Amino acid sequence: MHFGLISWVLISARFLLIKMKNTEKFDNADILIRDIWLVMLGSLKKILLLTSTITLLTVIYSLSLNNIYQSKAVYLLKEDIQYSSKQDISGLVPFNIGTKDNYHMNYIKSVLKSRDFFKTLYLNDNFIINTQAASGYNEVTKEIIYDESLVNLSKKEWLTANGESLKPLFGQSFKNFNDNFSSNIDLGEGKISLSFNHYSPYYSKEALLMINDNLNSYIRIIKSAEVMERKDFLDIELKKTSIPYIKNNLSQLMLNEIEKQVFYSNSGNIYFDTIDKPSHGERFAPKRTLMVFYSIVLGFIFSSTLLIVINFIRSPRF
């Protein structure tokens, strides 16, 4: 709506400029400004009425919008990982991957934006129903309102049409997820801030907890698979060689991989220590006060421009 008002103002301004160029009577800019000012004074009541109407419609529209709540969480990269990423010390920690600064933070950032990671959430029908089929939130009963054309509320499952599930396709769900989920990486301090938006202040927190749990499980599976591959390779090499020195080094590498395997199988949170746990969602949108403020400003400009254009069109000087 605001974009439409701005477009109208620009078109009207262009119209006035054209008239100024094509009409000799308006060669004097002072006369034009005086006429515009007189029109505004004479039409002040109409301008205020139009502005009030636009503002009232904006208020009604803003109140019709559902509240969006945002839950936030802050995590800190574990100290030993930060240390290991800056020093070339092999095996300093069981999951030392490389020596480049910020490797782990960039890795986490990439995982959170990946389609493969979202698959772990997409396979959870409860998560997709609560995030993709929600249409609002009942502030009285504290319950999520669902789109009944998509979900069987009694069974809490997707409806079908022509034998096909109405569950959103993966691509659409992935886009909707990214519209509501955000992550901010502070490479300097090793912090990652996560947030999730939802109609329900309670489910926004629950969803963020699920995302964090899935993130750890996803990384644990990937890293465990990498360890298994390296163990298999080392096991083959150990059987090939009979040279004591090489055999000893391979044994040390194998021991290191076993330590990693134990770590991944027992660690709760692989990369992060929690600074701020996922919070109860706070109202994030819509920004009703800002919407009303913009409607007053743009409504006044629109009303003034409209009446000025109408007046000049009707003026016998044209």
PDB file of C-alpha atoms in Angstrom:
ATOM      1  CA  MET A   1       0.000   0.000   0.000  1.00  0.00           C
ATOM      2  CA  HIS A   2       2.807   2.431   0.880  1.00  0.00           C
ATOM      3  CA  PHE A   3       4.597   1.575  -2.356  1.00  0.00           C
ATOM      4  CA  GLY A   4       1.441   2.480  -4.299  1.00  0.00           C
ATOM      5  CA  LEU A   5       1.234   5.877  -2.595  1.00  0.00           C
ATOM      6  CA  ILE A   6       4.879   6.626  -3.379  1.00  0.00           C
ATOM      7  CA  SER A   7       4.326   5.658  -7.027  1.00  0.00           C
ATOM      8  CA  TRP A   8       1.328   7.977  -7.218  1.00  0.00           C
ATOM      9  CA  VAL A   9       3.326  10.887  -5.806  1.00  0.00           C
ATOM     10  CA  LEU A  10       6.133  10.364  -8.321  1.00  0.00           C
ATOM     11  CA  ILE A  11       3.702  10.148 -11.252  1.00  0.00           C
ATOM     12  CA  SER A  12       1.891  13.269 -10.099  1.00  0.00           C
ATOM     13  CA  ALA A  13       5.146  15.179  -9.696  1.00  0.00           C
ATOM     14  CA  ARG A  14       6.123  14.192 -13.239  1.00  0.00           C
ATOM     15  CA  PHE A  15       2.738  15.383 -14.471  1.00  0.00           C
ATOM     16  CA  LEU A  16       3.246  18.791 -12.855  1.00  0.00           C
ATOM     17  CA  LEU A  17       6.729  19.136 -14.308  1.00  0.00           C
ATOM     18  CA  ILE A  18       5.397  18.420 -17.791  1.00  0.00           C
ATOM     19  CA  LYS A  19       2.706  21.044 -17.351  1.00  0.00           C
ATOM     20  CA  MET A  20       5.319  23.538 -16.167  1.00  0.00           C
ATOM     21  CA  LYS A  21       7.369  22.986 -19.289  1.00  0.00           C
ATOM     22  CA  ASN A  22       4.404  23.146 -21.689  1.00  0.00           C
ATOM     23  CA  THR A  23       2.593  26.141 -20.204  1.00  0.00           C
ATOM     24  CA  GLU A  24       4.041  29.616 -20.443  1.00  0.00           C
ATOM     25  CA  LYS A  25       1.857  30.820 -17.597  1.00  0.00           C
ATOM     26  CA  PHE A  26       3.868  28.683 -15.194  1.00  0.00           C
ATOM     27  CA  ASP A  27       7.296  29.847 -16.191  1.00  0.00           C
ATOM     28  CA  ASN A  28       7.558  31.704 -12.940  1.00  0.00           C
ATOM     29  CA  ALA A  29       8.297  29.102 -10.244  1.00  0.00           C
ATOM     30  CA  ASP A  30       7.218  31.493  -7.485  1.00  0.00           C
ATOM     31  CA  ILE A  31       3.740  31.711  -8.932  1.00  0.00           C
ATOM     32  CA  LEU A  32       3.482  27.937  -9.108  1.00  0.00           C
ATOM     33  CA  ILE A  33       4.603  27.497  -5.503  1.00  0.00           C
ATOM     34  CA  ARG A  34       2.129  30.142  -4.356  1.00  0.00           C
ATOM     35  CA  ASP A  35      -0.723  28.458  -6.232  1.00  0.00           C
ATOM     36  CA  ILE A  36       0.157  25.074  -4.742  1.00  0.00           C
ATOM     37  CA  TRP A  37       0.241  26.564  -1.277  1.00  0.00           C
ATOM     38  CA  LEU A  38      -3.153  28.231  -1.776  1.00  0.00           C
ATOM     39  CA  VAL A  39      -4.646  24.967  -3.048  1.00  0.00           C
ATOM     40  CA  MET A  40      -3.360  23.109   0.024  1.00  0.00           C
ATOM     41  CA  LEU A  41      -4.768  25.746   2.382  1.00  0.00           C
ATOM     42  CA  GLY A  42      -8.103  25.739   0.608  1.00  0.00           C
ATOM     43  CA  SER A  43      -8.286  21.952   0.613  1.00  0.00           C
ATOM     44  CA  LEU A  44      -6.907  21.425   4.114  1.00  0.00           C
ATOM     45  CA  LYS A  45     -10.086  19.783   5.415  1.00  0.00           C
ATOM     46  CA  LYS A  46     -10.187  17.394   2.473  1.00  0.00           C
ATOM     47  CA  ILE A  47      -6.497  16.597   2.902  1.00  0.00           C
ATOM     48  CA  LEU A  48      -6.965  15.843   6.598  1.00  0.00           C
ATOM     49  CA  LEU A  49     -10.055  13.752   5.853  1.00  0.00           C
ATOM     50  CA  LEU A  50      -8.244  11.667   3.231  1.00  0.00           C
ATOM     51  CA  THR A  51      -5.197  11.304   5.470  1.00  0.00           C
ATOM     52  CA  SER A  52      -7.373  10.193   8.385  1.00  0.00           C
ATOM     53  CA  THR A  53      -9.172   7.678   6.176  1.00  0.00           C
ATOM     54  CA  ILE A  54      -5.897   6.174   4.955  1.00  0.00           C
ATOM     55  CA  THR A  55      -4.571   6.058   8.519  1.00  0.00           C
ATOM     56  CA  LEU A  56      -7.757   4.404   9.779  1.00  0.00           C
ATOM     57  CA  LEU A  57      -7.584   1.772   7.014  1.00  0.00           C
ATOM     58  CA  THR A  58      -3.943   1.133   7.915  1.00  0.00           C
ATOM     59  CA  VAL A  59      -4.835   0.681  11.590  1.00  0.00           C
ATOM     60  CA  ILE A  60      -7.612  -1.777  10.689  1.00  0.00           C
ATOM     61  CA  TYR A  61      -5.269  -3.650   8.347  1.00  0.00           C
ATOM     62  CA  SER A  62      -2.431  -3.810  10.903  1.00  0.00           C
ATOM     63  CA  LEU A  63      -4.795  -5.138  13.576  1.00  0.00           C
ATOM     64  CA  SER A  64      -5.955  -7.866  11.186  1.00  0.00           C
ATOM     65  CA  LEU A  65      -2.396  -9.195  10.868  1.00  0.00           C
ATOM     66  CA  ASN A  66      -1.282 -12.070  13.068  1.00  0.00           C
ATOM     67  CA  ASN A  67       1.458 -11.404  15.591  1.00  0.00           C
ATOM     68  CA  ILE A  68       4.800 -12.990  14.785  1.00  0.00           C
ATOM     69  CA  TYR A  69       6.965 -14.043  17.731  1.00  0.00           C
ATOM     70  CA  GLN A  70      10.718 -14.508  17.593  1.00  0.00           C
ATOM     71  CA  SER A  71      12.775 -16.811  19.774  1.00  0.00           C
ATOM     72  CA  LYS A  72      16.536 -16.246  20.049  1.00  0.00           C
ATOM     73  CA  ALA A  73      19.524 -18.258  21.224  1.00  0.00           C
ATOM     74  CA  VAL A  74      23.244 -17.502  21.420  1.00  0.00           C
ATOM     75  CA  TYR A  75      26.037 -20.096  21.368  1.00  0.00           C
ATOM     76  CA  LEU A  76      29.796 -19.835  21.717  1.00  0.00           C
ATOM     77  CA  LEU A  77      32.273 -21.984  19.822  1.00  0.00           C
ATOM     78  CA  LYS A  78      33.963 -24.274  22.320  1.00  0.00           C
ATOM     79  CA  GLU A  79      37.261 -22.882  23.567  1.00  0.00           C
ATOM     80  CA  ASP A  80      39.317 -25.924  22.591  1.00  0.00           C
ATOM     81  CA  ILE A  81      37.995 -25.744  19.025  1.00  0.00           C
ATOM     82  CA  GLN A  82      38.822 -22.033  18.779  1.00  0.00           C
ATOM     83  CA  TYR A  83      42.325 -22.820  20.040  1.00  0.00           C
ATOM     84  CA  SER A  84      42.796 -25.768  17.700  1.00  0.00           C
ATOM     85  CA  SER A  85      41.727 -23.744  14.662  1.00  0.00           C
ATOM     86  CA  LYS A  86      44.580 -21.297  15.243  1.00  0.00           C
ATOM     87  CA  GLN A  87      47.415 -23.699  15.890  1.00  0.00           C
ATOM     88  CA  ASP A  88      48.973 -26.383  13.803  1.00  0.00           C
ATOM     89  CA  ILE A  89      48.968 -29.065  16.465  1.00  0.00           C
ATOM     90  CA  SER A  90      47.816 -32.423  15.175  1.00  0.00           C
ATOM     91  CA  GLY A  91      45.400 -34.191  17.472  1.00  0.00           C
ATOM     92  CA  LEU A  92      45.125 -31.360  19.992  1.00  0.00           C
ATOM     93  CA  VAL A  93      41.451 -32.193  20.287  1.00  0.00           C
ATOM     94  CA  PRO A  94      39.771 -35.321  18.975  1.00  0.00           C
ATOM     95  CA  PHE A  95      37.863 -33.448  16.286  1.00  0.00           C
ATOM     96  CA  ASN A  96      40.607 -31.176  14.977  1.00  0.00           C
ATOM     97  CA  ILE A  97      39.839 -30.783  11.266  1.00  0.00           C
ATOM     98  CA  GLY A  98      42.125 -28.064  10.007  1.00  0.00           C
ATOM     99  CA  THR A  99      44.233 -25.129  10.999  1.00  0.00           C
ATOM    100  CA  LYS A 100      42.537 -22.264   9.180  1.00  0.00           C
ATOM    101  CA  ASP A 101      40.991 -19.506  11.275  1.00  0.00           C
ATOM    102  CA  ASN A 102      37.177 -19.437  11.290  1.00  0.00           C
ATOM    103  CA  TYR A 103      36.938 -22.816   9.557  1.00  0.00           C
ATOM    104  CA  HIS A 104      34.512 -24.210  12.110  1.00  0.00           C
ATOM    105  CA  MET A 105      32.293 -21.116  12.140  1.00  0.00           C
ATOM    106  CA  ASN A 106      32.079 -21.066   8.349  1.00  0.00           C
ATOM    107  CA  TYR A 107      31.374 -24.788   8.405  1.00  0.00           C
ATOM    108  CA  ILE A 108      28.435 -24.327  10.801  1.00  0.00           C
ATOM    109  CA  LYS A 109      27.161 -21.384   8.746  1.00  0.00           C
ATOM    110  CA  SER A 110      27.211 -23.484   5.586  1.00  0.00           C
ATOM    111  CA  VAL A 111      25.480 -26.419   7.274  1.00  0.00           C
ATOM    112  CA  LEU A 112      22.641 -24.242   8.581  1.00  0.00           C
ATOM    113  CA  LYS A 113      21.967 -22.928   5.073  1.00  0.00           C
ATOM    114  CA  SER A 114      22.248 -26.303   3.377  1.00  0.00           C
ATOM    115  CA  ARG A 115      19.375 -28.260   1.887  1.00  0.00           C
ATOM    116  CA  ASP A 116      20.825 -31.488   3.293  1.00  0.00           C
ATOM    117  CA  PHE A 117      20.514 -30.198   6.847  1.00  0.00           C
ATOM    118  CA  PHE A 118      16.932 -29.029   6.249  1.00  0.00           C
ATOM    119  CA  LYS A 119      16.072 -32.558   5.116  1.00  0.00           C
ATOM    120  CA  THR A 120      16.449 -33.665   8.745  1.00  0.00           C
ATOM    121  CA  LEU A 121      13.667 -31.217   9.661  1.00  0.00           C
ATOM    122  CA  TYR A 122      11.542 -31.869   6.594  1.00  0.00           C
ATOM    123  CA  LEU A 123      11.313 -35.562   7.481  1.00  0.00           C
ATOM    124  CA  ASN A 124       9.724 -34.553  10.798  1.00  0.00           C
ATOM    125  CA  ASP A 125       6.037 -34.143   9.883  1.00  0.00           C
ATOM    126  CA  ASN A 126       5.237 -32.541  13.216  1.00  0.00           C
ATOM    127  CA  PHE A 127       7.783 -29.777  12.581  1.00  0.00           C
ATOM    128  CA  ILE A 128       6.549 -29.130   9.032  1.00  0.00           C
ATOM    129  CA  ILE A 129       2.887 -29.120  10.097  1.00  0.00           C
ATOM    130  CA  ASN A 130       3.587 -26.642  12.906  1.00  0.00           C
ATOM    131  CA  THR A 131       5.634 -24.338  10.689  1.00  0.00           C
ATOM    132  CA  GLN A 132       4.058 -24.715   7.240  1.00  0.00           C
ATOM    133  CA  ALA A 133       0.380 -25.350   8.025  1.00  0.00           C
ATOM    134  CA  ALA A 134       0.015 -22.853  10.888  1.00  0.00           C
ATOM    135  CA  SER A 135      -2.231 -19.904  10.061  1.00  0.00           C
ATOM    136  CA  GLY A 136      -2.369 -18.119  13.393  1.00  0.00           C
ATOM    137  CA  TYR A 137      -2.337 -18.359  17.168  1.00  0.00           C
ATOM    138  CA  ASN A 138      -5.139 -18.232  19.727  1.00  0.00           C
ATOM    139  CA  GLU A 139      -3.950 -15.897  22.485  1.00  0.00           C
ATOM    140  CA  VAL A 140      -6.695 -17.145  24.839  1.00  0.00           C
ATOM    141  CA  THR A 141      -6.260 -20.918  24.519  1.00  0.00           C
ATOM    142  CA  LYS A 142      -2.522 -20.635  23.758  1.00  0.00           C
ATOM    143  CA  GLU A 143      -2.955 -22.973  20.809  1.00  0.00           C
ATOM    144  CA  ILE A 144      -1.714 -22.826  17.231  1.00  0.00           C
ATOM    145  CA  ILE A 145      -4.408 -22.340  14.590  1.00  0.00           C
ATOM    146  CA  TYR A 146      -3.955 -24.611  11.568  1.00  0.00           C
ATOM    147  CA  ASP A 147      -5.146 -24.436   7.999  1.00  0.00           C
ATOM    148  CA  GLU A 148      -7.860 -27.114   8.059  1.00  0.00           C
ATOM    149  CA  SER A 149      -7.711 -27.436   4.272  1.00  0.00           C
ATOM    150  CA  LEU A 150      -4.230 -28.927   4.667  1.00  0.00           C
ATOM    151  CA  VAL A 151      -4.227 -30.788   7.969  1.00  0.00           C
ATOM    152  CA  ASN A 152      -6.431 -33.343   9.712  1.00  0.00           C
ATOM    153  CA  LEU A 153      -6.557 -31.760  13.165  1.00  0.00           C
ATOM    154  CA  SER A 154      -7.757 -34.863  15.012  1.00  0.00           C
ATOM    155  CA  LYS A 155      -4.905 -37.013  13.658  1.00  0.00           C
ATOM    156  CA  LYS A 156      -2.419 -34.164  13.246  1.00  0.00           C
ATOM    157  CA  GLU A 157      -1.440 -35.341   9.779  1.00  0.00           C
ATOM    158  CA  TRP A 158      -1.499 -34.006   6.227  1.00  0.00           C
ATOM    159  CA  LEU A 159      -4.660 -34.395   4.196  1.00  0.00           C
ATOM    160  CA  THR A 160      -4.528 -35.969   0.748  1.00  0.00           C
ATOM    161  CA  ALA A 161      -5.982 -34.953  -2.609  1.00  0.00           C
ATOM    162  CA  ASN A 162      -6.183 -37.391  -5.511  1.00  0.00           C
ATOM    163  CA  GLY A 163      -4.035 -39.784  -3.535  1.00  0.00           C
ATOM    164  CA  GLU A 164      -1.275 -37.184  -3.049  1.00  0.00           C
ATOM    165  CA  SER A 165      -0.284 -35.732   0.308  1.00  0.00           C
ATOM    166  CA  LEU A 166      -0.869 -31.995   0.679  1.00  0.00           C
ATOM    167  CA  LYS A 167       2.438 -31.655   2.495  1.00  0.00           C
ATOM    168  CA  PRO A 168       4.366 -28.790   0.838  1.00  0.00           C
ATOM    169  CA  LEU A 169       7.087 -29.815  -1.585  1.00  0.00           C
ATOM    170  CA  PHE A 170      10.636 -29.777  -0.276  1.00  0.00           C
ATOM    171  CA  GLY A 171      11.652 -26.668  -2.222  1.00  0.00           C
ATOM    172  CA  GLN A 172       8.702 -24.635  -0.979  1.00  0.00           C
ATOM    173  CA  SER A 173       9.246 -25.792   2.605  1.00  0.00           C
ATOM    174  CA  PHE A 174      12.944 -24.941   2.393  1.00  0.00           C
ATOM    175  CA  LYS A 175      12.135 -21.418   1.215  1.00  0.00           C
ATOM    176  CA  ASN A 176       9.524 -20.907   3.944  1.00  0.00           C
ATOM    177  CA  PHE A 177      11.968 -22.199   6.544  1.00  0.00           C
ATOM    178  CA  ASN A 178      14.636 -19.706   5.474  1.00  0.00           C
ATOM    179  CA  ASP A 179      12.062 -16.903   5.612  1.00  0.00           C
ATOM    180  CA  ASN A 180      11.539 -17.612   9.320  1.00  0.00           C
ATOM    181  CA  PHE A 181      14.953 -18.845  10.433  1.00  0.00           C
ATOM    182  CA  SER A 182      18.104 -16.762  10.587  1.00  0.00           C
ATOM    183  CA  SER A 183      21.639 -17.206  11.847  1.00  0.00           C
ATOM    184  CA  ASN A 184      24.262 -14.578  12.529  1.00  0.00           C
ATOM    185  CA  ILE A 185      27.923 -15.510  12.815  1.00  0.00           C
ATOM    186  CA  ASP A 186      30.415 -13.406  14.787  1.00  0.00           C
ATOM    187  CA  LEU A 187      33.760 -14.687  13.535  1.00  0.00           C
ATOM    188  CA  GLY A 188      35.707 -12.445  15.888  1.00  0.00           C
ATOM    189  CA  GLU A 189      34.150 -13.693  19.129  1.00  0.00           C
ATOM    190  CA  GLY A 190      33.224 -17.168  17.915  1.00  0.00           C
ATOM    191  CA  LYS A 191      29.524 -16.582  18.583  1.00  0.00           C
ATOM    192  CA  ILE A 192      26.522 -17.744  16.616  1.00  0.00           C
ATOM    193  CA  SER A 193      23.068 -16.239  17.136  1.00  0.00           C
ATOM    194  CA  LEU A 194      20.019 -18.161  15.977  1.00  0.00           C
ATOM    195  CA  SER A 195      16.431 -16.964  15.744  1.00  0.00           C
ATOM    196  CA  PHE A 196      13.144 -18.434  14.600  1.00  0.00           C
ATOM    197  CA  ASN A 197       9.834 -16.678  13.893  1.00  0.00           C
ATOM    198  CA  HIS A 198       6.419 -18.223  14.463  1.00  0.00           C
ATOM    199  CA  TYR A 199       2.833 -17.308  15.273  1.00  0.00           C
ATOM    200  CA  SER A 200       3.207 -19.024  18.653  1.00  0.00           C
ATOM    201  CA  PRO A 201       5.670 -17.628  21.214  1.00  0.00           C
ATOM    202  CA  TYR A 202       5.949 -21.140  22.659  1.00  0.00           C
ATOM    203  CA  TYR A 203       6.548 -23.006  19.428  1.00  0.00           C
ATOM    204  CA  SER A 204       9.147 -20.491  18.231  1.00  0.00           C
ATOM    205  CA  LYS A 205      11.226 -21.596  21.218  1.00  0.00           C
ATOM    206  CA  GLU A 206      10.459 -25.287  20.670  1.00  0.00           C
ATOM    207  CA  ALA A 207      11.420 -25.044  17.003  1.00  0.00           C
ATOM    208  CA  LEU A 208      14.736 -23.410  17.849  1.00  0.00           C
ATOM    209  CA  LEU A 209      15.536 -26.188  20.333  1.00  0.00           C
ATOM    210  CA  MET A 210      14.745 -28.766  17.655  1.00  0.00           C
ATOM    211  CA  ILE A 211      16.966 -27.003  15.122  1.00  0.00           C
ATOM    212  CA  ASN A 212      19.857 -27.010  17.594  1.00  0.00           C
ATOM    213  CA  ASP A 213      19.368 -30.709  18.409  1.00  0.00           C
ATOM    214  CA  ASN A 214      19.168 -31.611  14.720  1.00  0.00           C
ATOM    215  CA  LEU A 215      22.270 -29.580  13.997  1.00  0.00           C
ATOM    216  CA  ASN A 216      24.308 -31.548  16.533  1.00  0.00           C
ATOM    217  CA  SER A 217      22.898 -34.882  15.373  1.00  0.00           C
ATOM    218  CA  TYR A 218      23.549 -34.000  11.729  1.00  0.00           C
ATOM    219  CA  ILE A 219      27.178 -33.015  12.362  1.00  0.00           C
ATOM    220  CA  ARG A 220      27.725 -36.041  14.604  1.00  0.00           C
ATOM    221  CA  ILE A 221      26.531 -38.396  11.840  1.00  0.00           C
ATOM    222  CA  ILE A 222      28.702 -36.732   9.197  1.00  0.00           C
ATOM    223  CA  LYS A 223      31.819 -36.686  11.359  1.00  0.00           C
ATOM    224  CA  SER A 224      31.273 -40.253  12.541  1.00  0.00           C
ATOM    225  CA  ALA A 225      31.006 -41.398   8.921  1.00  0.00           C
ATOM    226  CA  GLU A 226      34.255 -39.596   8.093  1.00  0.00           C
ATOM    227  CA  VAL A 227      35.954 -41.303  11.037  1.00  0.00           C
ATOM    228  CA  MET A 228      34.754 -44.718   9.857  1.00  0.00           C
ATOM    229  CA  GLU A 229      36.134 -44.088   6.381  1.00  0.00           C
ATOM    230  CA  ARG A 230      39.523 -43.111   7.787  1.00  0.00           C
ATOM    231  CA  LYS A 231      39.547 -46.111  10.119  1.00  0.00           C
ATOM    232  CA  ASP A 232      38.808 -48.455   7.236  1.00  0.00           C
ATOM    233  CA  PHE A 233      41.594 -46.907   5.210  1.00  0.00           C
ATOM    234  CA  LEU A 234      44.088 -47.107   8.088  1.00  0.00           C
ATOM    235  CA  ASP A 235      43.102 -50.687   8.796  1.00  0.00           C
ATOM    236  CA  ILE A 236      43.862 -51.637   5.185  1.00  0.00           C
ATOM    237  CA  GLU A 237      47.216 -49.852   5.298  1.00  0.00           C
ATOM    238  CA  LEU A 238      48.143 -51.511   8.588  1.00  0.00           C
ATOM    239  CA  LYS A 239      47.607 -54.919   7.048  1.00  0.00           C
ATOM    240  CA  LYS A 240      49.721 -54.008   4.013  1.00  0.00           C
ATOM    241  CA  THR A 241      52.867 -52.815   5.771  1.00  0.00           C
ATOM    242  CA  SER A 242      55.383 -54.737   7.817  1.00  0.00           C
ATOM    243  CA  ILE A 243      57.746 -51.827   8.460  1.00  0.00           C
ATOM    244  CA  PRO A 244      57.729 -51.121  12.236  1.00  0.00           C
ATOM    245  CA  TYR A 245      58.084 -47.330  11.938  1.00  0.00           C
ATOM    246  CA  ILE A 246      55.192 -46.970   9.487  1.00  0.00           C
ATOM    247  CA  LYS A 247      53.122 -49.488  11.421  1.00  0.00           C
ATOM    248  CA  ASN A 248      53.644 -47.512  14.631  1.00  0.00           C
ATOM    249  CA  ASN A 249      52.593 -44.233  12.983  1.00  0.00           C
ATOM    250  CA  LEU A 250      49.527 -45.838  11.463  1.00  0.00           C
ATOM    251  CA  SER A 251      48.622 -47.277  14.856  1.00  0.00           C
ATOM    252  CA  GLN A 252      48.847 -43.812  16.410  1.00  0.00           C
ATOM    253  CA  LEU A 253      46.569 -42.432  13.695  1.00  0.00           C
ATOM    254  CA  MET A 254      44.145 -45.279  14.272  1.00  0.00           C
ATOM    255  CA  LEU A 255      44.113 -44.532  18.003  1.00  0.00           C
ATOM    256  CA  ASN A 256      43.343 -40.892  17.240  1.00  0.00           C
ATOM    257  CA  GLU A 257      40.397 -41.923  15.050  1.00  0.00           C
ATOM    258  CA  ILE A 258      39.084 -44.193  17.805  1.00  0.00           C
ATOM    259  CA  GLU A 259      39.214 -41.252  20.242  1.00  0.00           C
ATOM    260  CA  LYS A 260      37.211 -39.187  17.753  1.00  0.00           C
ATOM    261  CA  GLN A 261      34.679 -41.965  17.395  1.00  0.00           C
ATOM    262  CA  VAL A 262      34.200 -42.129  21.160  1.00  0.00           C
ATOM    263  CA  PHE A 263      33.824 -38.357  21.325  1.00  0.00           C
ATOM    264  CA  TYR A 264      31.174 -38.188  18.605  1.00  0.00           C
ATOM    265  CA  SER A 265      29.191 -41.041  20.119  1.00  0.00           C
ATOM    266  CA  ASN A 266      29.064 -39.482  23.608  1.00  0.00           C
ATOM    267  CA  SER A 267      29.181 -35.718  23.121  1.00  0.00           C
ATOM    268  CA  GLY A 268      25.924 -33.792  23.516  1.00  0.00           C
ATOM    269  CA  ASN A 269      26.893 -30.519  21.861  1.00  0.00           C
ATOM    270  CA  ILE A 270      29.877 -30.971  19.568  1.00  0.00           C
ATOM    271  CA  TYR A 271      30.789 -27.418  18.670  1.00  0.00           C
ATOM    272  CA  PHE A 272      29.097 -24.982  21.038  1.00  0.00           C
ATOM    273  CA  ASP A 273      28.627 -23.974  24.629  1.00  0.00           C
ATOM    274  CA  THR A 274      25.278 -22.314  25.331  1.00  0.00           C
ATOM    275  CA  ILE A 275      25.319 -18.633  26.299  1.00  0.00           C
ATOM    276  CA  ASP A 276      21.598 -17.871  25.989  1.00  0.00           C
ATOM    277  CA  LYS A 277      19.165 -20.764  25.735  1.00  0.00           C
ATOM    278  CA  PRO A 278      16.293 -20.456  23.243  1.00  0.00           C
ATOM    279  CA  SER A 279      13.974 -17.894  24.742  1.00  0.00           C
ATOM    280  CA  HIS A 280      10.214 -17.627  24.977  1.00  0.00           C
ATOM    281  CA  GLY A 281       9.255 -15.828  21.758  1.00  0.00           C
ATOM    282  CA  GLU A 282       8.850 -12.058  21.911  1.00  0.00           C
ATOM    283  CA  ARG A 283       6.585 -10.145  19.524  1.00  0.00           C
ATOM    284  CA  PHE A 284       8.623  -9.351  16.440  1.00  0.00           C
ATOM    285  CA  ALA A 285       6.068  -8.264  13.848  1.00  0.00           C
ATOM    286  CA  PRO A 286       4.033  -6.559  12.568  1.00  0.00           C
ATOM    287  CA  LYS A 287       5.472  -3.145  13.415  1.00  0.00           C
ATOM    288  CA  ARG A 288       2.068  -1.518  13.848  1.00  0.00           C
ATOM    289  CA  THR A 289       3.312   1.811  15.225  1.00  0.00           C
ATOM    290  CA  LEU A 290       5.697   2.189  12.289  1.00  0.00           C
ATOM    291  CA  MET A 291       2.956   1.242   9.827  1.00  0.00           C
ATOM    292  CA  VAL A 292       0.632   3.911  11.229  1.00  0.00           C
ATOM    293  CA  PHE A 293       3.400   6.538  11.187  1.00  0.00           C
ATOM    294  CA  TYR A 294       4.183   5.811   7.531  1.00  0.00           C
ATOM    295  CA  SER A 295       0.485   5.901   6.668  1.00  0.00           C
ATOM    296  CA  ILE A 296       0.127   9.376   8.199  1.00  0.00           C
ATOM    297  CA  VAL A 297       3.137  10.762   6.318  1.00  0.00           C
ATOM    298  CA  LEU A 298       2.408   9.073   2.997  1.00  0.00           C
ATOM    299  CA  GLY A 299      -1.336   9.652   3.383  1.00  0.00           C
ATOM    300  CA  PHE A 300      -0.763  13.384   3.774  1.00  0.00           C
ATOM    301  CA  ILE A 301       1.555  13.488   0.758  1.00  0.00           C
ATOM    302  CA  PHE A 302      -0.844  11.418  -1.346  1.00  0.00           C
ATOM    303  CA  SER A 303      -3.883  13.509  -0.365  1.00  0.00           C
ATOM    304  CA  SER A 304      -2.103  16.805  -0.995  1.00  0.00           C
ATOM    305  CA  THR A 305      -0.744  15.694  -4.354  1.00  0.00           C
ATOM    306  CA  LEU A 306      -4.101  14.289  -5.467  1.00  0.00           C
ATOM    307  CA  LEU A 307      -6.003  17.490  -4.676  1.00  0.00           C
ATOM    308  CA  ILE A 308      -3.301  19.686  -6.216  1.00  0.00           C
ATOM    309  CA  VAL A 309      -3.375  17.699  -9.468  1.00  0.00           C
ATOM    310  CA  ILE A 310      -7.195  17.761  -9.593  1.00  0.00           C
ATOM    311  CA  ASN A 311      -7.211  21.513  -8.967  1.00  0.00           C
ATOM    312  CA  PHE A 312      -4.656  22.232 -11.695  1.00  0.00           C
ATOM    313  CA  ILE A 313      -6.489  20.014 -14.188  1.00  0.00           C
ATOM    314  CA  ARG A 314      -9.691  21.934 -13.538  1.00  0.00           C
ATOM    315  CA  SER A 315      -7.942  25.283 -13.626  1.00  0.00           C
ATOM    316  CA  PRO A 316      -8.846  27.423 -16.695  1.00  0.00           C
ATOM    317  CA  ARG A 317      -5.172  28.372 -17.021  1.00  0.00           C
ATOM    318  CA  PHE A 318      -4.565  24.938 -18.572  1.00  0.00           C
TER     319      PHE A 318
END
